[in-house]
Each structure stands twice: as structure tokens, then as C-alpha cells.
Amino acid sequence: MSASAPSPAVVSEAAGPVPREEVVLTPEALAFVGELHRRFAPRRAELLARRRARRAEIARTASLDFLPETAHIRDGDWRVAAAPPALEDRRVEITGPTDRKMAINALNSGARIWLADFEDASAPTWENVIGGQINMIDAYRRRIDFTSREGKTYALKDAAELATVVMRPRGWHLDERHLTVDGEPVPGGLADFGLYFFHNAQRLIDLGKGPYFYLPKTESHLEARLWNDVFVFAQDYVGIPQGSVRATVLIETITAAYEMDEILYELRDHASGLNAGRWDYLFSIVKNFRDSGERFVLPDRNAVTMTAPFMRAYTELLVRTCHKRGAHAIGGMAAFIPSRRDAEVNKVAFEKVKADKDREAADGFDGSWVAHPDLVPIARASFDAVLGDRPHQKDRLREDVHVTAPELIDIASLDAKPTYEGLRNAVQVGTRYIEAWLRGLGAVAIFNLMEDAATAEISRSQIWQWINAGVEFEVDGHPVKATHDVVLRVADAELAAIREEIGEDAFAAGKWAEAHELLLRTALDTEYVDFLTLPAYEQLAD
């Protein structure tokens, strides 16, 4: 291992104490994070500036296209590194934050993969950031258990039955305010990756697996190149073989959809696959084309299913691209949370989940996501029916798929329009999620769905877009224009309904006023905020 860095990452005085934090915040680990920051934070800053320049170009042209300068990569004959045995079969993946109970349940769930989430399903309080790292170390040492308030105990099954972990760090846009190097906050993604990798990379290899990652919010192949350089440096630093790292990239931004080949190419020695998101992908479309006119106005979020023409274009292109390059194509989230009180709700929801997973398996995906252990058997059955004993279906090259650049942004082909009920739902879900996030909860059950930060992003972004596009709703047979005043009335009414629903004491104990204000600020301000989590982080209590 290399000598300690001259300026290690420093924990801020404002960071509260976390039990057993010394397990994670060792001098050697902080030196590694410091070295990551010094080497890679300047390039990260340049790439964030490039995002802003590209967004300005989209605002000017209201279009996107495949990159002419990388046509040779798209046309080339190359493949990514072969999948390691632990990532060969990915037919069901469960997602969730890294709290102790979730870690045990996810590892025991029967899913092949657990996406251990330090990103959208985790509010980045210092306790969550460091506590999650401790839980991962404990899990790999088999020193993790949990007892609920009711006295129920949780413990790991035999090693052969546990899911393989693929860890998701924060995206490039977020900072970690409690870790600084030379007075600068460390990028959240480098903090999460660095602490996890330093402590677990060799241990995972010893367990017959490896340091595997999901990369979120990627907007270009240059951002993938930066991650690849991080991996190369990190593997040399701790002395493990090059290629030990594997990364699956979430194609959850519209710009990345035009660079799938290039993203895999940049990570080709470390690439494991691509994943098709939904809410973040729609959020990215709204964000980038928010001022591009009526033809880019999205209807209610629940009306935009994966069968919409532009979503089909995106997912089918993803499968074709992955399989051409020997990578796994992973489908989207089944977010339903089973209800113990309503069997009929469960029946309808399970049928929808089955139909969704059947479609993905038939389209050529190699696996898919669920948010609850009860959905694992449903998703597995859909993929078992297509895969049988095979670990994947990369041999399905989908050469029948031909997607043009305009098809990926053909929002106008949708028949659905925004509705007043859709506005109410956006306010309801946005308020409820933000309130929980400000209390430190990143994965929140709302109306029988497991929601994460992407839900709040699409909710507040749609409100912003509808107002600025002058959308008209039909209410009781009369047109009602989306305006600041209309949104304020809806938001005030929904806040009052929540107060009545949960009672005065619970309302006063929560973060409801702050959530209400933050939703309205990010939905109504003239200047659009790129990420809701940026101003929210300033209000997040540690």
C-alpha cells in the first residue's frame, strides 16, 4: 500500500458522534479518501460545469443526438470484460438503504443482488453515511444482527444463500460536508466509494466476490471515464488486481441514453451492465427540456409507463446495446409494498408487477429490481420462465431494434395530458417524502409504494414545468390553469389534510412546515434548481 497522503480527509467538528465510527474513520481510510479527492475532485468540478454547458445547448436547440465524434465507438467491434461468477446471474435485484435491519433482510431476501444504497434511498445524515459503512463491514464479517422494539430478531442465513452486494454511492453533484480536504468538501460519491472500497475490497475478494458498484446520475461517457480512472487508481492503491471492480451504470438521465455505447466503452475493463431507471429518467427529461415548449410537457407521472413509445425506445436500445457488448441489461423498479390489511390491493398490484416483469424478460432483460422481499418470487418467476437454468440471455442481440435520436425524446406521442389530480398527487407525495427525508429517512412507503428521492424530484419538476408551460387542467368541466396560486391552494389544502390525518402532536413533531416550504420553493421559484437534494441537504439535521 502507498504511504499515507499528506492531507487526509478531515472530519468536521459539526459531525455528531456515531457509535463505533472509529471502525470506518481510520487514519488510513481518511488518507485514501484524501488522495481520491486531491486526484479526482478537480475533474469532477469540470464535468459539473460541462453539464451546465450542455443543458444550455439543449435549451437553445430543444434537441439531442448521438455524438458524431464517438461514432467509431458505436460502430466498433468490442466487448466489456466477462462478468465474474458472482454477477453472472442477476435475475432479481432488491434495492434499499443500508440500515441494519434492511441489510439483513435484503441479504436474506432470496434476490441474487442487493443494491446497497447510499444514494437516493438514503438521506445523507452523518449517522446514515457512517452507520451504513459500519453495517456493510459487519455484514461481510458476519457480525451483524438486529432486534426490533417488539423483540423480533434478525440474523444472516448461510453464506451461500445471501445476495451479492452491489453498492451505490452518491452521484457526482453531491458533496459530503462533514469530510473535507484542504478545506474543501469531499464529493459525496468519492466519500462513499472511498470508505467502502478501502475497508471491504480485499475482504470481498477473499469471500469469492468483489467490490461491485452501481453508478448513479451519470450524464456522459466522460463522467464514466472519471469513475474508471478512480477504479484503476483505487485498485493499485490497495493492491488488488486490476479488473476486480465491476460497475453497473444507471441510465437514468436523458443525455446518458444517447451515450450508452460510449459509457460501456469507457468502463469496459470494469463494466458489468446498464440499468433502466424510470423516475430519475423522467425527471432528467423534464429538467433538460423544461423550457422547450408544449411538445416536451409530460403528463402525470403515473401515466408514463414503460410501454410509452419513448420509454420503449429507451429500454429496447439499452438491451440491444448491452447484449452487443456482452453486458447485463437490468430492468426497472417494482416499487409496490404489500399491504397486510387489503388483499385486493395486493392482488391487483401483484398482477401489475408480474406483467411488468414478464414484459422485461420477454424484451431481453437479464434481471430486474424490486423494493420488497415479497416481490422477489414474482420477479424471479418471470425471469425463470424465460431463462430457465441459463444465468442470462445476452445471446438475444435484439438486432431487430433500430432507435433513432428523435424517438428517445418523442414525448408528444403520448395521448395522456396533465391532470388536476396529478397535480394533487405530486404535492401529496412530494411533501410526504421530503418531510421524511429531512428526518433522515431516504426510503419511504407512501400510498403502498416505496419511494426514494427520485419521486420527489419528478414531483416538484412536473409542477414547475406545468406552471411554466401554462398547462390547463379540466376541473368539474371547467379549465383551470396551472399557476402559482393554484399550486399554493393545493399545497395548503394537502398540508391541512396531513395535519388532520396524523394528529396535532405528530404534525408538530415532524418536519412538515419545512417540507411544505421546500417543495414550494423548488417547484415555484423562477430559477429551476438542478437537484432538490442540494437545498434539502442544507436543511438536513445531523
XYZ file of C-alpha atoms in Angstrom:
542
model
C 0.000 0.000 0.000
C 1.157 3.530 -0.689
C 2.324 5.901 2.005
C -0.282 7.981 3.781
C -1.414 11.033 1.845
C -0.024 14.384 3.028
C -3.509 15.778 3.598
C -6.032 13.172 4.721
C -9.738 13.833 4.751
C -10.743 15.608 7.958
C -13.993 15.021 9.845
C -15.716 18.309 10.626
C -16.337 19.391 14.196
C -20.035 19.721 13.342
C -20.333 15.989 12.680
C -22.034 14.357 15.598
C -20.589 11.208 17.170
C -21.631 7.913 15.594
C -21.286 4.696 17.632
C -18.225 2.716 16.501
C -17.252 5.377 13.964
C -13.606 4.519 14.588
C -14.175 1.274 12.644
C -14.685 3.359 9.481
C -12.832 6.612 10.086
C -9.351 5.148 10.460
C -6.309 7.295 9.620
C -5.520 5.001 6.685
C -9.042 5.224 5.253
C -9.109 9.013 5.619
C -5.734 9.219 3.876
C -7.173 7.213 0.969
C -10.231 9.480 0.730
C -7.915 12.485 0.812
C -5.922 11.082 -2.091
C -9.104 10.393 -4.081
C -10.224 13.973 -3.514
C -6.932 15.526 -4.499
C -6.647 13.484 -7.690
C -10.231 13.474 -8.919
C -12.282 16.335 -7.408
C -10.918 18.913 -9.928
C -12.084 16.797 -12.860
C -15.422 16.273 -11.186
C -15.822 20.068 -10.958
C -15.024 20.401 -14.666
C -17.616 17.766 -15.526
C -20.283 19.520 -13.471
C -19.522 22.707 -15.434
C -19.825 20.693 -18.634
C -23.290 19.562 -17.518
C -24.365 23.177 -17.252
C -22.990 23.989 -20.713
C -24.783 21.016 -22.237
C -28.046 21.978 -20.590
C -27.704 25.474 -22.079
C -27.216 23.931 -25.504
C -30.350 21.806 -25.073
C -32.271 24.923 -24.070
C -31.097 26.602 -27.265
C -31.791 23.714 -29.668
C -34.552 21.677 -27.949
C -32.869 18.552 -29.298
C -30.362 15.803 -28.582
C -28.471 13.470 -30.891
C -25.928 10.688 -30.788
C -22.421 12.126 -30.643
C -20.766 12.346 -34.071
C -17.266 12.336 -32.566
C -17.810 8.894 -30.994
C -19.402 7.135 -33.975
C -16.329 4.907 -34.229
C -17.061 3.557 -30.742
C -20.692 2.825 -31.574
C -19.649 1.136 -34.819
C -16.660 -0.703 -33.334
C -16.380 -4.378 -32.501
C -15.558 -4.531 -28.802
C -16.951 -6.105 -25.660
C -16.774 -5.440 -21.932
C -14.904 -7.726 -19.554
C -16.595 -11.035 -18.769
C -18.821 -10.998 -15.700
C -17.330 -12.566 -12.561
C -19.234 -15.617 -11.262
C -20.982 -13.612 -8.522
C -22.529 -11.288 -11.132
C -23.288 -13.873 -13.815
C -26.916 -14.393 -12.718
C -28.751 -11.178 -11.811
C -32.355 -12.177 -12.468
C -33.706 -10.480 -9.331
C -32.162 -7.496 -7.535
C -33.570 -5.928 -4.372
C -32.821 -2.307 -3.524
C -32.750 -0.498 -0.236
C -30.795 1.612 2.256
C -28.012 0.274 4.446
C -29.609 0.423 7.887
C -29.048 -2.704 9.954
C -32.494 -4.323 9.569
C -32.634 -3.643 5.833
C -29.150 -5.031 5.321
C -30.079 -8.346 6.924
C -33.453 -8.611 5.172
C -32.002 -7.721 1.768
C -29.125 -10.186 2.085
C -31.600 -12.886 3.167
C -34.314 -11.969 0.628
C -33.618 -14.623 -1.980
C -32.680 -11.984 -4.530
C -29.434 -12.586 -6.419
C -28.245 -8.994 -5.868
C -28.753 -6.377 -3.170
C -28.271 -2.795 -4.288
C -26.924 -1.400 -1.026
C -27.963 2.199 -1.431
C -26.031 5.182 -0.098
C -27.784 7.373 -2.690
C -31.481 8.047 -3.369
C -32.812 5.613 -0.759
C -30.637 7.102 1.977
C -30.865 10.609 3.402
C -27.185 11.523 3.879
C -27.117 12.320 7.569
C -23.689 11.663 9.050
C -25.199 8.855 11.109
C -26.611 7.211 7.957
C -23.392 7.659 5.979
C -21.089 6.209 8.649
C -23.629 3.799 10.126
C -24.202 2.322 6.689
C -20.475 1.776 6.243
C -20.279 0.035 9.628
C -23.195 -2.216 8.699
C -21.516 -3.264 5.456
C -18.259 -4.121 7.260
C -20.204 -6.076 9.876
C -22.202 -7.935 7.234
C -19.071 -9.142 5.460
C -17.613 -10.251 8.802
C -20.946 -11.960 9.670
C -21.134 -9.839 12.811
C -24.487 -8.255 12.023
C -27.785 -8.873 13.783
C -30.780 -6.789 14.789
C -33.566 -6.924 17.371
C -36.695 -4.839 16.834
C -38.559 -2.963 19.559
C -41.087 -5.797 19.509
C -38.340 -8.289 20.276
C -38.102 -9.853 16.827
C -34.552 -10.882 15.960
C -32.859 -10.827 12.563
C -29.689 -12.709 11.586
C -27.935 -13.742 8.382
C -28.631 -17.023 6.617
C -25.831 -19.284 5.408
C -23.317 -17.523 3.149
C -24.423 -19.474 0.058
C -27.963 -18.091 0.428
C -27.003 -14.415 0.691
C -27.419 -11.866 -2.080
C -24.311 -10.417 -3.713
C -23.874 -6.750 -2.804
C -23.651 -4.017 -5.431
C -23.112 -0.730 -3.592
C -24.443 2.603 -4.897
C -22.529 5.741 -3.852
C -23.923 9.241 -4.200
C -23.913 10.988 -7.573
C -21.261 13.442 -8.729
C -23.369 16.517 -7.900
C -23.466 15.969 -4.128
C -20.876 16.936 -1.511
C -20.179 15.395 1.883
C -19.987 18.413 4.167
C -18.513 16.503 7.092
C -15.406 15.347 5.203
C -13.028 17.991 3.885
C -9.618 18.024 2.264
C -7.639 21.259 2.451
C -10.874 22.996 3.440
C -12.935 21.671 0.501
C -15.848 19.282 0.986
C -15.196 15.837 -0.468
C -17.579 14.811 -3.269
C -20.185 12.532 -1.734
C -19.551 9.828 -4.319
C -15.832 9.707 -3.534
C -16.516 9.665 0.212
C -18.965 6.760 -0.078
C -16.849 4.830 -2.560
C -13.574 5.505 -0.767
C -14.623 4.366 2.700
C -16.437 1.291 1.368
C -13.697 0.252 -1.041
C -10.836 0.764 1.393
C -12.390 -1.391 4.099
C -14.067 -4.083 2.010
C -12.344 -4.620 -1.355
C -9.878 -7.282 -0.224
C -12.378 -8.885 2.156
C -14.911 -9.250 -0.686
C -12.289 -10.860 -2.922
C -11.475 -13.280 -0.095
C -15.193 -14.159 0.017
C -15.141 -15.051 -3.669
C -16.857 -11.835 -4.754
C -15.512 -8.335 -5.263
C -16.085 -4.586 -4.917
C -19.127 -4.061 -7.139
C -20.849 -0.713 -7.697
C -23.920 0.929 -9.206
C -23.077 4.368 -10.637
C -25.968 6.859 -10.406
C -26.923 10.071 -12.196
C -24.262 9.656 -14.912
C -24.809 12.185 -17.688
C -21.989 11.441 -20.130
C -19.258 8.996 -21.078
C -16.702 11.470 -19.726
C -18.220 11.018 -16.269
C -17.925 7.254 -16.735
C -14.288 7.782 -17.716
C -13.680 9.585 -14.440
C -15.139 6.666 -12.489
C -12.965 4.269 -14.465
C -9.864 6.262 -13.558
C -10.951 6.207 -9.904
C -11.225 2.420 -10.091
C -7.793 1.984 -11.685
C -6.136 4.170 -9.060
C -8.023 2.584 -6.150
C -7.162 -0.985 -7.133
C -3.468 -0.114 -7.356
C -3.601 1.781 -4.049
C -4.910 -1.158 -2.003
C -3.033 -3.768 -4.036
C -5.818 -5.807 -5.613
C -5.821 -6.953 -9.263
C -6.989 -4.571 -11.963
C -10.473 -5.609 -13.062
C -11.567 -6.639 -9.572
C -14.066 -3.750 -9.596
C -17.293 -4.119 -11.548
C -19.660 -1.225 -12.213
C -23.252 -1.161 -13.434
C -24.329 2.241 -14.712
C -27.838 3.531 -14.228
C -29.048 5.055 -17.476
C -31.347 7.435 -15.643
C -30.582 10.665 -17.478
C -31.709 11.525 -20.982
C -28.219 12.572 -22.058
C -26.754 9.227 -20.987
C -29.350 7.443 -23.138
C -27.540 8.846 -26.179
C -24.159 7.585 -24.899
C -24.796 4.011 -23.749
C -22.148 2.501 -26.004
C -19.627 5.134 -25.029
C -20.300 4.691 -21.288
C -19.736 0.946 -21.523
C -16.613 1.545 -23.618
C -15.054 3.889 -21.056
C -15.666 1.315 -18.307
C -15.078 -1.744 -20.480
C -12.485 -3.346 -18.158
C -14.808 -2.798 -15.203
C -18.288 -2.687 -16.777
C -20.950 -5.116 -15.638
C -24.088 -3.721 -17.257
C -26.611 -0.929 -17.588
C -29.869 -0.388 -15.716
C -33.082 1.212 -16.985
C -34.490 3.659 -14.435
C -37.862 5.400 -14.565
C -38.478 8.337 -12.233
C -34.974 9.771 -12.480
C -35.109 9.326 -16.250
C -38.383 11.280 -16.481
C -37.003 13.854 -14.070
C -33.990 14.294 -16.358
C -36.238 14.810 -19.398
C -38.216 17.491 -17.591
C -35.049 19.124 -16.274
C -33.362 19.308 -19.647
C -36.392 20.184 -21.787
C -38.344 22.159 -19.204
C -38.475 25.305 -21.322
C -38.668 23.672 -24.766
C -42.382 24.064 -25.367
C -45.591 22.079 -25.251
C -44.285 19.008 -27.059
C -41.999 18.215 -24.105
C -44.655 18.558 -21.378
C -45.030 15.258 -19.546
C -48.434 14.137 -18.244
C -48.984 12.825 -14.710
C -46.034 10.665 -13.683
C -48.221 7.595 -13.168
C -49.493 7.926 -16.746
C -45.978 7.484 -18.161
C -45.457 3.740 -18.089
C -42.551 1.774 -19.510
C -44.763 0.966 -22.521
C -44.872 4.618 -23.640
C -43.210 4.837 -27.092
C -40.252 6.949 -25.980
C -39.715 4.726 -22.930
C -39.862 1.607 -25.122
C -37.269 3.153 -27.409
C -35.010 3.783 -24.425
C -35.332 0.335 -22.852
C -35.043 -1.621 -26.090
C -31.968 0.370 -27.113
C -30.489 -0.410 -23.699
C -30.998 -4.165 -24.123
C -29.567 -4.141 -27.640
C -26.542 -2.060 -26.573
C -25.766 -4.200 -23.527
C -26.027 -7.523 -25.316
C -23.992 -6.362 -28.278
C -21.209 -5.547 -25.803
C -21.580 -8.617 -23.572
C -23.035 -6.658 -20.650
C -26.091 -7.342 -18.493
C -29.267 -5.348 -19.133
C -31.134 -4.781 -15.855
C -34.751 -3.635 -15.812
C -36.613 -1.131 -13.690
C -38.113 -0.986 -10.224
C -41.215 -2.727 -8.913
C -41.891 -0.314 -6.062
C -45.101 -1.832 -4.661
C -45.204 -2.501 -0.902
C -47.603 -5.326 0.015
C -50.452 -4.431 2.343
C -51.284 -6.665 5.311
C -54.748 -5.121 5.510
C -56.008 -5.226 1.927
C -55.777 -8.478 -0.004
C -57.469 -6.948 -3.043
C -54.846 -4.189 -3.261
C -52.186 -6.888 -3.167
C -53.870 -8.961 -5.862
C -54.084 -6.053 -8.306
C -50.555 -4.873 -7.543
C -49.017 -8.343 -7.857
C -50.688 -8.731 -11.258
C -49.179 -5.428 -12.391
C -45.727 -6.398 -11.100
C -45.954 -9.749 -12.893
C -46.992 -8.105 -16.157
C -44.118 -5.624 -15.863
C -41.506 -8.314 -15.168
C -42.939 -10.617 -17.863
C -42.526 -7.788 -20.371
C -38.936 -7.095 -19.319
C -37.964 -10.759 -19.522
C -39.606 -11.066 -22.938
C -37.811 -7.938 -24.162
C -34.423 -9.460 -23.354
C -33.549 -8.020 -19.952
C -31.343 -10.243 -17.801
C -32.856 -9.197 -14.495
C -34.872 -6.532 -12.729
C -35.391 -4.607 -9.490
C -37.871 -4.993 -6.637
C -38.256 -2.937 -3.473
C -39.726 -5.575 -1.133
C -38.805 -9.194 -0.356
C -42.376 -10.361 -1.101
C -41.868 -9.322 -4.729
C -38.717 -11.428 -5.182
C -40.615 -14.653 -6.048
C -42.836 -12.810 -8.537
C -39.912 -11.265 -10.401
C -37.943 -14.489 -10.235
C -40.814 -16.477 -11.761
C -40.992 -14.069 -14.717
C -37.295 -14.473 -15.460
C -37.210 -18.182 -14.668
C -39.879 -18.711 -17.315
C -37.605 -17.161 -19.969
C -34.128 -18.033 -18.688
C -34.661 -21.478 -17.241
C -31.270 -22.630 -15.970
C -29.359 -20.061 -18.020
C -27.859 -17.183 -15.984
C -28.833 -14.508 -18.529
C -29.950 -14.023 -22.127
C -27.106 -11.998 -23.584
C -27.340 -14.165 -26.690
C -30.536 -12.267 -27.574
C -28.873 -9.480 -29.526
C -32.115 -7.655 -30.380
C -30.840 -6.767 -33.835
C -34.467 -6.047 -34.711
C -34.235 -2.862 -32.633
C -33.459 0.362 -34.508
C -33.890 3.501 -32.429
C -33.434 6.984 -33.880
C -32.394 10.045 -31.906
C -35.839 11.739 -32.169
C -37.622 8.630 -30.863
C -35.897 8.928 -27.488
C -37.471 12.341 -26.875
C -40.815 11.858 -28.671
C -42.843 12.955 -25.647
C -45.581 14.325 -27.901
C -46.556 10.789 -28.961
C -48.244 10.280 -25.596
C -52.017 10.639 -25.540
C -52.174 11.467 -21.827
C -52.263 15.039 -20.535
C -51.534 16.565 -17.132
C -54.492 16.469 -14.755
C -55.513 18.336 -11.637
C -55.472 15.035 -9.741
C -51.906 14.546 -10.987
C -51.010 17.928 -9.505
C -52.535 16.915 -6.173
C -50.613 13.636 -6.210
C -47.341 15.417 -6.973
C -47.915 17.733 -3.997
C -49.002 14.893 -1.695
C -46.118 12.571 -2.489
C -43.536 15.339 -2.700
C -44.487 16.782 0.692
C -44.616 13.407 2.434
C -41.305 12.256 1.001
C -39.385 15.481 1.695
C -40.647 15.515 5.296
C -39.316 12.007 5.868
C -36.024 12.822 4.113
C -35.452 15.835 6.350
C -35.828 13.461 9.312
C -33.146 11.188 7.877
C -35.276 8.616 6.028
C -34.484 8.036 2.345
C -36.716 5.052 1.519
C -40.326 5.892 2.396
C -43.548 3.915 1.923
C -46.186 6.283 0.513
C -49.565 5.050 -0.757
C -48.304 1.426 -0.924
C -45.217 2.344 -2.962
C -41.610 2.514 -1.799
C -40.416 5.940 -2.824
C -36.950 7.472 -2.894
C -35.519 10.881 -3.766
C -36.291 10.435 -7.482
C -40.009 10.572 -6.630
C -39.716 13.990 -5.054
C -37.553 15.193 -7.956
C -40.106 14.263 -10.618
C -42.980 15.596 -8.485
C -41.606 19.094 -7.960
C -40.166 19.225 -11.506
C -43.509 18.438 -13.094
C -45.193 21.173 -11.086
C -42.502 23.618 -12.260
C -42.893 22.536 -15.877
C -46.703 22.668 -15.870
C -46.726 26.198 -14.479
C -44.097 27.489 -16.879
C -45.751 25.800 -19.873
C -49.150 27.289 -18.987
C -50.842 23.874 -18.711
C -54.619 23.893 -18.285
C -56.402 21.242 -16.229
C -60.063 20.362 -16.501
C -61.783 20.578 -13.123
C -65.513 19.814 -12.956
C -65.810 20.586 -16.645
C -64.032 23.940 -16.384
C -60.469 24.846 -17.419
C -58.088 25.704 -14.586
C -54.650 26.989 -15.477
C -51.604 25.802 -13.548
C -50.430 28.902 -11.685
C -48.524 29.713 -8.525
C -51.807 30.496 -6.737
C -53.416 27.207 -7.753
C -50.396 25.234 -6.541
C -50.322 27.180 -3.281
C -54.005 26.389 -2.660
C -53.482 22.706 -3.374
C -50.357 22.567 -1.190
C -52.055 24.332 1.725
C -55.058 22.005 1.488
C -52.870 18.910 1.409
C -50.825 20.112 4.382
C -54.039 20.649 6.342
C -55.221 17.164 5.367
C -51.973 15.650 6.620
C -52.317 17.540 9.919
C -55.831 16.135 10.364
C -54.739 12.625 9.339
C -51.812 12.242 11.742
C -52.915 14.495 14.600
C -51.565 17.718 16.022
C -48.827 16.195 18.173
C -47.326 14.094 15.370
C -47.586 17.020 12.993
C -45.748 19.323 15.396
C -43.050 16.722 15.977
C -42.364 16.318 12.262
C -40.728 18.452 9.591
C -43.964 19.272 7.771
C -43.619 23.057 7.582
C -40.048 22.736 6.266
C -41.088 20.117 3.697
C -44.030 22.241 2.558
C -41.775 25.276 2.105
C -39.031 23.336 0.325
C -41.431 21.699 -2.132
C -42.986 25.048 -2.989
C -39.640 26.797 -3.285
C -38.226 24.230 -5.711
C -41.499 23.960 -7.654
C -42.386 27.655 -7.868
C -39.140 29.635 -7.990
C -38.391 31.247 -11.345
C -34.906 29.726 -11.331
C -35.058 25.943 -11.545
C -32.861 24.091 -9.022
C -30.984 21.224 -10.686
C -31.437 18.866 -7.735
C -33.916 19.150 -4.879
C -31.403 17.379 -2.628
C -28.977 20.312 -2.873
C -31.106 22.830 -0.929
C -32.585 19.968 1.123
C -29.099 18.953 2.280
C -28.655 22.421 3.793
C -31.726 21.730 5.981
C -30.884 18.104 6.802
C -30.329 17.689 10.512
C -27.388 15.529 11.623
